[in-house]
Amino acid sequence: MDINTFVNITSRAWALPILAKLHTGVPGRQAPLLSATGASRTAFAQSMEHLIDIGLLERNPGHGHPLRSEFRLTPLGKVAAEMANKILDVSEEKEQDLIRRSWTLPVLATLQKPSQFSEIKRSLSTITDRALSQSLRRMEDRQWINRRVENTTRPPMPIYHPINTGAMISDVTSGVILG
């Protein structure tokens, strides 16, 4: 899966939790998934529609009531769901609010090696400077990344690398996300 697909998947807050729950065997219907994820109905519906639009979920033909559809993972959805499950497994429940933020996971996916701000930005072509800066700051506050300033260069240059939970998430994405 390329980084742009990953950015698209994570652009909805509840997409990853929905995929992870489907991977663990939660039935692909609204009520069980809503209960398992804890999402609001509106956010859940938007995330489900988004997952269908990008081809990770499909309505299961021949199953369920027409007004209460059943959903299943597509082949690409199965790959994404497995990765989503691994990401949520390595993070604690209280940390998952940060995972649901738009740029957290794509930034961690690009940090396979210590990187400068400009390298991260180049890897995520659609991210703005402000969004990247805020994302890095939030992860630094939670101790998911470490910011080290390289003073041997002119001007001094910050270098970012994942630590703790951030490093575990970066490792999970390393085999699946291609730059």
JSON list of C-alpha atoms in Angstrom, two decimals:
[
{"chain": "A", "resi": 1, "resn": "MET", "atom": "CA", "xyz": [0.00, 0.00, 0.00]},
{"chain": "A", "resi": 2, "resn": "ASP", "atom": "CA", "xyz": [1.41, 3.41, -0.85]},
{"chain": "A", "resi": 3, "resn": "ILE", "atom": "CA", "xyz": [1.61, 6.33, 1.57]},
{"chain": "A", "resi": 4, "resn": "ASN", "atom": "CA", "xyz": [-1.13, 8.29, -0.23]},
{"chain": "A", "resi": 5, "resn": "THR", "atom": "CA", "xyz": [-3.59, 5.42, 0.24]},
{"chain": "A", "resi": 6, "resn": "PHE", "atom": "CA", "xyz": [-2.63, 5.28, 3.91]},
{"chain": "A", "resi": 7, "resn": "VAL", "atom": "CA", "xyz": [-3.18, 9.04, 4.25]},
{"chain": "A", "resi": 8, "resn": "ASN", "atom": "CA", "xyz": [-6.60, 8.59, 2.63]},
{"chain": "A", "resi": 9, "resn": "ILE", "atom": "CA", "xyz": [-7.54, 5.75, 4.99]},
{"chain": "A", "resi": 10, "resn": "THR", "atom": "CA", "xyz": [-6.55, 7.69, 8.11]},
{"chain": "A", "resi": 11, "resn": "SER", "atom": "CA", "xyz": [-8.30, 10.89, 7.04]},
{"chain": "A", "resi": 12, "resn": "ARG", "atom": "CA", "xyz": [-11.45, 9.72, 8.87]},
{"chain": "A", "resi": 13, "resn": "ALA", "atom": "CA", "xyz": [-11.13, 9.35, 12.63]},
{"chain": "A", "resi": 14, "resn": "TRP", "atom": "CA", "xyz": [-12.97, 6.05, 12.97]},
{"chain": "A", "resi": 15, "resn": "ALA", "atom": "CA", "xyz": [-11.75, 4.28, 9.81]},
{"chain": "A", "resi": 16, "resn": "LEU", "atom": "CA", "xyz": [-8.88, 2.46, 11.53]},
{"chain": "A", "resi": 17, "resn": "PRO", "atom": "CA", "xyz": [-10.91, 1.31, 14.56]},
{"chain": "A", "resi": 18, "resn": "ILE", "atom": "CA", "xyz": [-13.66, 0.03, 12.24]},
{"chain": "A", "resi": 19, "resn": "LEU", "atom": "CA", "xyz": [-11.14, -1.90, 10.14]},
{"chain": "A", "resi": 20, "resn": "ALA", "atom": "CA", "xyz": [-9.47, -3.33, 13.26]},
{"chain": "A", "resi": 21, "resn": "LYS", "atom": "CA", "xyz": [-12.79, -4.51, 14.69]},
{"chain": "A", "resi": 22, "resn": "LEU", "atom": "CA", "xyz": [-13.75, -6.17, 11.40]},
{"chain": "A", "resi": 23, "resn": "HIS", "atom": "CA", "xyz": [-10.37, -7.90, 11.40]},
{"chain": "A", "resi": 24, "resn": "THR", "atom": "CA", "xyz": [-10.99, -9.29, 14.91]},
{"chain": "A", "resi": 25, "resn": "GLY", "atom": "CA", "xyz": [-14.31, -10.77, 13.87]},
{"chain": "A", "resi": 26, "resn": "VAL", "atom": "CA", "xyz": [-16.89, -8.19, 14.92]},
{"chain": "A", "resi": 27, "resn": "PRO", "atom": "CA", "xyz": [-19.89, -8.68, 12.60]},
{"chain": "A", "resi": 28, "resn": "GLY", "atom": "CA", "xyz": [-19.99, -6.24, 9.69]},
{"chain": "A", "resi": 29, "resn": "ARG", "atom": "CA", "xyz": [-23.25, -4.59, 10.71]},
{"chain": "A", "resi": 30, "resn": "GLN", "atom": "CA", "xyz": [-23.83, -1.12, 12.10]},
{"chain": "A", "resi": 31, "resn": "ALA", "atom": "CA", "xyz": [-24.97, -1.97, 15.65]},
{"chain": "A", "resi": 32, "resn": "PRO", "atom": "CA", "xyz": [-22.10, -4.33, 16.59]},
{"chain": "A", "resi": 33, "resn": "LEU", "atom": "CA", "xyz": [-19.48, -2.08, 15.00]},
{"chain": "A", "resi": 34, "resn": "LEU", "atom": "CA", "xyz": [-20.88, 1.06, 16.67]},
{"chain": "A", "resi": 35, "resn": "SER", "atom": "CA", "xyz": [-20.83, -0.69, 20.02]},
{"chain": "A", "resi": 36, "resn": "ALA", "atom": "CA", "xyz": [-17.31, -2.06, 19.53]},
{"chain": "A", "resi": 37, "resn": "THR", "atom": "CA", "xyz": [-15.75, 1.23, 18.37]},
{"chain": "A", "resi": 38, "resn": "GLY", "atom": "CA", "xyz": [-17.59, 3.71, 20.56]},
{"chain": "A", "resi": 39, "resn": "ALA", "atom": "CA", "xyz": [-17.97, 6.14, 17.65]},
{"chain": "A", "resi": 40, "resn": "SER", "atom": "CA", "xyz": [-20.91, 8.51, 17.32]},
{"chain": "A", "resi": 41, "resn": "ARG", "atom": "CA", "xyz": [-23.50, 7.56, 14.69]},
{"chain": "A", "resi": 42, "resn": "THR", "atom": "CA", "xyz": [-22.61, 10.48, 12.43]},
{"chain": "A", "resi": 43, "resn": "ALA", "atom": "CA", "xyz": [-18.84, 9.94, 12.56]},
{"chain": "A", "resi": 44, "resn": "PHE", "atom": "CA", "xyz": [-19.35, 6.19, 12.16]},
{"chain": "A", "resi": 45, "resn": "ALA", "atom": "CA", "xyz": [-21.57, 6.64, 9.08]},
{"chain": "A", "resi": 46, "resn": "GLN", "atom": "CA", "xyz": [-19.07, 9.04, 7.50]},
{"chain": "A", "resi": 47, "resn": "SER", "atom": "CA", "xyz": [-16.18, 6.66, 8.15]},
{"chain": "A", "resi": 48, "resn": "MET", "atom": "CA", "xyz": [-18.09, 3.67, 6.75]},
{"chain": "A", "resi": 49, "resn": "GLU", "atom": "CA", "xyz": [-19.02, 5.61, 3.61]},
{"chain": "A", "resi": 50, "resn": "HIS", "atom": "CA", "xyz": [-15.40, 6.72, 3.25]},
{"chain": "A", "resi": 51, "resn": "LEU", "atom": "CA", "xyz": [-14.14, 3.12, 3.56]},
{"chain": "A", "resi": 52, "resn": "ILE", "atom": "CA", "xyz": [-16.61, 2.03, 0.87]},
{"chain": "A", "resi": 53, "resn": "ASP", "atom": "CA", "xyz": [-15.62, 4.93, -1.41]},
{"chain": "A", "resi": 54, "resn": "ILE", "atom": "CA", "xyz": [-11.92, 4.08, -1.23]},
{"chain": "A", "resi": 55, "resn": "GLY", "atom": "CA", "xyz": [-12.57, 0.39, -1.84]},
{"chain": "A", "resi": 56, "resn": "LEU", "atom": "CA", "xyz": [-11.74, -1.18, 1.53]},
{"chain": "A", "resi": 57, "resn": "LEU", "atom": "CA", "xyz": [-15.32, -2.20, 2.37]},
{"chain": "A", "resi": 58, "resn": "GLU", "atom": "CA", "xyz": [-18.22, -3.39, 0.29]},
{"chain": "A", "resi": 59, "resn": "ARG", "atom": "CA", "xyz": [-21.84, -4.17, 1.00]},
{"chain": "A", "resi": 60, "resn": "ASN", "atom": "CA", "xyz": [-22.30, -7.92, 1.28]},
{"chain": "A", "resi": 61, "resn": "PRO", "atom": "CA", "xyz": [-24.74, -8.80, -1.52]},
{"chain": "A", "resi": 62, "resn": "GLY", "atom": "CA", "xyz": [-27.48, -11.16, -0.49]},
{"chain": "A", "resi": 63, "resn": "HIS", "atom": "CA", "xyz": [-27.02, -10.67, 3.24]},
{"chain": "A", "resi": 64, "resn": "GLY", "atom": "CA", "xyz": [-28.84, -8.40, 5.60]},
{"chain": "A", "resi": 65, "resn": "HIS", "atom": "CA", "xyz": [-31.90, -6.26, 5.35]},
{"chain": "A", "resi": 66, "resn": "PRO", "atom": "CA", "xyz": [-31.77, -3.56, 2.62]},
{"chain": "A", "resi": 67, "resn": "LEU", "atom": "CA", "xyz": [-31.93, -0.83, 5.25]},
{"chain": "A", "resi": 68, "resn": "ARG", "atom": "CA", "xyz": [-29.47, -2.58, 7.59]},
{"chain": "A", "resi": 69, "resn": "SER", "atom": "CA", "xyz": [-26.68, -3.68, 5.30]},
{"chain": "A", "resi": 70, "resn": "GLU", "atom": "CA", "xyz": [-23.91, -6.03, 6.18]},
{"chain": "A", "resi": 71, "resn": "PHE", "atom": "CA", "xyz": [-20.39, -5.06, 5.15]},
{"chain": "A", "resi": 72, "resn": "ARG", "atom": "CA", "xyz": [-17.29, -7.08, 4.35]},
{"chain": "A", "resi": 73, "resn": "LEU", "atom": "CA", "xyz": [-13.65, -6.31, 3.70]},
{"chain": "A", "resi": 74, "resn": "THR", "atom": "CA", "xyz": [-12.29, -6.23, 0.15]},
{"chain": "A", "resi": 75, "resn": "PRO", "atom": "CA", "xyz": [-8.86, -7.82, -0.52]},
{"chain": "A", "resi": 76, "resn": "LEU", "atom": "CA", "xyz": [-7.13, -4.44, 0.00]},
{"chain": "A", "resi": 77, "resn": "GLY", "atom": "CA", "xyz": [-9.38, -3.91, 3.01]},
{"chain": "A", "resi": 78, "resn": "LYS", "atom": "CA", "xyz": [-8.08, -7.14, 4.57]},
{"chain": "A", "resi": 79, "resn": "VAL", "atom": "CA", "xyz": [-4.49, -5.88, 4.33]},
{"chain": "A", "resi": 80, "resn": "ALA", "atom": "CA", "xyz": [-5.50, -2.51, 5.81]},
{"chain": "A", "resi": 81, "resn": "ALA", "atom": "CA", "xyz": [-7.59, -4.18, 8.54]},
{"chain": "A", "resi": 82, "resn": "GLU", "atom": "CA", "xyz": [-4.69, -6.40, 9.61]},
{"chain": "A", "resi": 83, "resn": "MET", "atom": "CA", "xyz": [-2.41, -3.38, 9.86]},
{"chain": "A", "resi": 84, "resn": "ALA", "atom": "CA", "xyz": [-5.09, -1.37, 11.71]},
{"chain": "A", "resi": 85, "resn": "ASN", "atom": "CA", "xyz": [-5.46, -4.17, 14.23]},
{"chain": "A", "resi": 86, "resn": "LYS", "atom": "CA", "xyz": [-1.70, -4.31, 14.83]},
{"chain": "A", "resi": 87, "resn": "ILE", "atom": "CA", "xyz": [-1.54, -0.51, 15.27]},
{"chain": "A", "resi": 88, "resn": "LEU", "atom": "CA", "xyz": [-4.34, -0.53, 17.83]},
{"chain": "A", "resi": 89, "resn": "ASP", "atom": "CA", "xyz": [-2.76, -3.53, 19.60]},
{"chain": "A", "resi": 90, "resn": "VAL", "atom": "CA", "xyz": [0.52, -1.70, 20.25]},
{"chain": "A", "resi": 91, "resn": "SER", "atom": "CA", "xyz": [-1.19, 1.41, 21.60]},
{"chain": "A", "resi": 92, "resn": "GLU", "atom": "CA", "xyz": [-3.03, 1.81, 24.85]},
{"chain": "A", "resi": 93, "resn": "GLU", "atom": "CA", "xyz": [-6.73, 2.68, 24.95]},
{"chain": "A", "resi": 94, "resn": "LYS", "atom": "CA", "xyz": [-6.01, 6.15, 26.39]},
{"chain": "A", "resi": 95, "resn": "GLU", "atom": "CA", "xyz": [-3.62, 6.91, 23.50]},
{"chain": "A", "resi": 96, "resn": "GLN", "atom": "CA", "xyz": [-6.06, 6.13, 20.72]},
{"chain": "A", "resi": 97, "resn": "ASP", "atom": "CA", "xyz": [-7.40, 9.68, 20.55]},
{"chain": "A", "resi": 98, "resn": "LEU", "atom": "CA", "xyz": [-4.03, 10.65, 19.06]},
{"chain": "A", "resi": 99, "resn": "ILE", "atom": "CA", "xyz": [-4.26, 7.78, 16.56]},
{"chain": "A", "resi": 100, "resn": "ARG", "atom": "CA", "xyz": [-7.62, 9.11, 15.34]},
{"chain": "A", "resi": 101, "resn": "ARG", "atom": "CA", "xyz": [-6.06, 12.49, 14.45]},
{"chain": "A", "resi": 102, "resn": "SER", "atom": "CA", "xyz": [-5.55, 12.95, 10.72]},
{"chain": "A", "resi": 103, "resn": "TRP", "atom": "CA", "xyz": [-1.79, 13.10, 10.30]},
{"chain": "A", "resi": 104, "resn": "THR", "atom": "CA", "xyz": [-0.44, 11.12, 13.27]},
{"chain": "A", "resi": 105, "resn": "LEU", "atom": "CA", "xyz": [-0.18, 7.73, 11.57]},
{"chain": "A", "resi": 106, "resn": "PRO", "atom": "CA", "xyz": [1.07, 8.95, 8.16]},
{"chain": "A", "resi": 107, "resn": "VAL", "atom": "CA", "xyz": [3.83, 10.96, 9.89]},
{"chain": "A", "resi": 108, "resn": "LEU", "atom": "CA", "xyz": [4.87, 7.93, 11.94]},
{"chain": "A", "resi": 109, "resn": "ALA", "atom": "CA", "xyz": [4.82, 5.79, 8.78]},
{"chain": "A", "resi": 110, "resn": "THR", "atom": "CA", "xyz": [7.36, 8.12, 7.16]},
{"chain": "A", "resi": 111, "resn": "LEU", "atom": "CA", "xyz": [9.67, 8.01, 10.19]},
{"chain": "A", "resi": 112, "resn": "GLN", "atom": "CA", "xyz": [11.39, 4.73, 9.35]},
{"chain": "A", "resi": 113, "resn": "LYS", "atom": "CA", "xyz": [14.69, 6.53, 10.00]},
{"chain": "A", "resi": 114, "resn": "PRO", "atom": "CA", "xyz": [15.47, 9.80, 11.80]},
{"chain": "A", "resi": 115, "resn": "SER", "atom": "CA", "xyz": [14.25, 12.57, 9.50]},
{"chain": "A", "resi": 116, "resn": "GLN", "atom": "CA", "xyz": [14.19, 16.32, 9.13]},
{"chain": "A", "resi": 117, "resn": "PHE", "atom": "CA", "xyz": [10.98, 18.31, 8.88]},
{"chain": "A", "resi": 118, "resn": "SER", "atom": "CA", "xyz": [11.51, 18.83, 5.14]},
{"chain": "A", "resi": 119, "resn": "GLU", "atom": "CA", "xyz": [12.01, 15.08, 4.53]},
{"chain": "A", "resi": 120, "resn": "ILE", "atom": "CA", "xyz": [8.77, 14.24, 6.31]},
{"chain": "A", "resi": 121, "resn": "LYS", "atom": "CA", "xyz": [6.93, 16.96, 4.37]},
{"chain": "A", "resi": 122, "resn": "ARG", "atom": "CA", "xyz": [8.34, 15.68, 1.07]},
{"chain": "A", "resi": 123, "resn": "SER", "atom": "CA", "xyz": [7.09, 12.15, 1.88]},
{"chain": "A", "resi": 124, "resn": "LEU", "atom": "CA", "xyz": [3.58, 13.47, 2.62]},
{"chain": "A", "resi": 125, "resn": "SER", "atom": "CA", "xyz": [2.96, 15.68, -0.38]},
{"chain": "A", "resi": 126, "resn": "THR", "atom": "CA", "xyz": [-0.47, 16.96, 0.73]},
{"chain": "A", "resi": 127, "resn": "ILE", "atom": "CA", "xyz": [0.40, 17.94, 4.30]},
{"chain": "A", "resi": 128, "resn": "THR", "atom": "CA", "xyz": [0.76, 21.62, 5.16]},
{"chain": "A", "resi": 129, "resn": "ASP", "atom": "CA", "xyz": [3.61, 23.00, 7.24]},
{"chain": "A", "resi": 130, "resn": "ARG", "atom": "CA", "xyz": [1.17, 23.89, 10.01]},
{"chain": "A", "resi": 131, "resn": "ALA", "atom": "CA", "xyz": [-0.46, 20.44, 10.08]},
{"chain": "A", "resi": 132, "resn": "LEU", "atom": "CA", "xyz": [2.94, 18.73, 10.17]},
{"chain": "A", "resi": 133, "resn": "SER", "atom": "CA", "xyz": [4.22, 21.03, 12.89]},
{"chain": "A", "resi": 134, "resn": "GLN", "atom": "CA", "xyz": [1.13, 20.48, 15.06]},
{"chain": "A", "resi": 135, "resn": "SER", "atom": "CA", "xyz": [1.23, 16.74, 14.53]},
{"chain": "A", "resi": 136, "resn": "LEU", "atom": "CA", "xyz": [4.91, 16.55, 15.48]},
{"chain": "A", "resi": 137, "resn": "ARG", "atom": "CA", "xyz": [4.30, 18.71, 18.56]},
{"chain": "A", "resi": 138, "resn": "ARG", "atom": "CA", "xyz": [1.38, 16.52, 19.74]},
{"chain": "A", "resi": 139, "resn": "MET", "atom": "CA", "xyz": [3.44, 13.36, 19.31]},
{"chain": "A", "resi": 140, "resn": "GLU", "atom": "CA", "xyz": [6.42, 14.94, 21.07]},
{"chain": "A", "resi": 141, "resn": "ASP", "atom": "CA", "xyz": [4.15, 15.91, 23.99]},
{"chain": "A", "resi": 142, "resn": "ARG", "atom": "CA", "xyz": [2.97, 12.28, 24.28]},
{"chain": "A", "resi": 143, "resn": "GLN", "atom": "CA", "xyz": [6.57, 11.04, 23.92]},
{"chain": "A", "resi": 144, "resn": "TRP", "atom": "CA", "xyz": [5.88, 9.20, 20.67]},
{"chain": "A", "resi": 145, "resn": "ILE", "atom": "CA", "xyz": [8.70, 11.01, 18.89]},
{"chain": "A", "resi": 146, "resn": "ASN", "atom": "CA", "xyz": [11.93, 12.60, 19.99]},
{"chain": "A", "resi": 147, "resn": "ARG", "atom": "CA", "xyz": [13.09, 15.92, 18.58]},
{"chain": "A", "resi": 148, "resn": "ARG", "atom": "CA", "xyz": [16.84, 16.34, 18.64]},
{"chain": "A", "resi": 149, "resn": "VAL", "atom": "CA", "xyz": [18.44, 19.54, 17.40]},
{"chain": "A", "resi": 150, "resn": "GLU", "atom": "CA", "xyz": [21.58, 18.97, 15.36]},
{"chain": "A", "resi": 151, "resn": "ASN", "atom": "CA", "xyz": [23.85, 21.89, 16.30]},
{"chain": "A", "resi": 152, "resn": "THR", "atom": "CA", "xyz": [26.74, 20.92, 14.03]},
{"chain": "A", "resi": 153, "resn": "THR", "atom": "CA", "xyz": [24.92, 22.26, 10.97]},
{"chain": "A", "resi": 154, "resn": "ARG", "atom": "CA", "xyz": [24.20, 25.86, 10.04]},
{"chain": "A", "resi": 155, "resn": "PRO", "atom": "CA", "xyz": [21.39, 26.65, 10.77]},
{"chain": "A", "resi": 156, "resn": "PRO", "atom": "CA", "xyz": [20.72, 24.14, 13.56]},
{"chain": "A", "resi": 157, "resn": "MET", "atom": "CA", "xyz": [18.44, 21.39, 12.28]},
{"chain": "A", "resi": 158, "resn": "PRO", "atom": "CA", "xyz": [15.84, 19.41, 14.24]},
{"chain": "A", "resi": 159, "resn": "ILE", "atom": "CA", "xyz": [15.82, 15.67, 13.60]},
{"chain": "A", "resi": 160, "resn": "TYR", "atom": "CA", "xyz": [12.74, 13.60, 14.50]},
{"chain": "A", "resi": 161, "resn": "HIS", "atom": "CA", "xyz": [12.64, 9.91, 15.29]},
{"chain": "A", "resi": 162, "resn": "PRO", "atom": "CA", "xyz": [9.93, 7.71, 16.81]},
{"chain": "A", "resi": 163, "resn": "ILE", "atom": "CA", "xyz": [10.21, 6.41, 20.36]},
{"chain": "A", "resi": 164, "resn": "ASN", "atom": "CA", "xyz": [8.00, 4.34, 22.69]},
{"chain": "A", "resi": 165, "resn": "THR", "atom": "CA", "xyz": [4.53, 3.79, 21.18]},
{"chain": "A", "resi": 166, "resn": "GLY", "atom": "CA", "xyz": [5.48, 5.88, 18.13]},
{"chain": "A", "resi": 167, "resn": "ALA", "atom": "CA", "xyz": [8.36, 3.50, 17.38]},
{"chain": "A", "resi": 168, "resn": "MET", "atom": "CA", "xyz": [6.10, 0.46, 17.69]},
{"chain": "A", "resi": 169, "resn": "ILE", "atom": "CA", "xyz": [3.54, 2.00, 15.32]},
{"chain": "A", "resi": 170, "resn": "SER", "atom": "CA", "xyz": [6.30, 2.99, 12.89]},
{"chain": "A", "resi": 171, "resn": "ASP", "atom": "CA", "xyz": [7.54, -0.63, 12.94]},
{"chain": "A", "resi": 172, "resn": "VAL", "atom": "CA", "xyz": [4.04, -1.97, 12.22]},
{"chain": "A", "resi": 173, "resn": "THR", "atom": "CA", "xyz": [3.71, 0.27, 9.17]},
{"chain": "A", "resi": 174, "resn": "SER", "atom": "CA", "xyz": [7.23, -0.34, 7.87]},
{"chain": "A", "resi": 175, "resn": "GLY", "atom": "CA", "xyz": [6.44, -3.57, 6.04]},
{"chain": "A", "resi": 176, "resn": "VAL", "atom": "CA", "xyz": [3.11, -2.40, 4.62]},
{"chain": "A", "resi": 177, "resn": "ILE", "atom": "CA", "xyz": [3.52, 1.26, 3.65]},
{"chain": "A", "resi": 178, "resn": "LEU", "atom": "CA", "xyz": [5.66, 1.99, 0.62]},
{"chain": "A", "resi": 179, "resn": "GLY", "atom": "CA", "xyz": [6.91, 5.54, 0.14]}
]
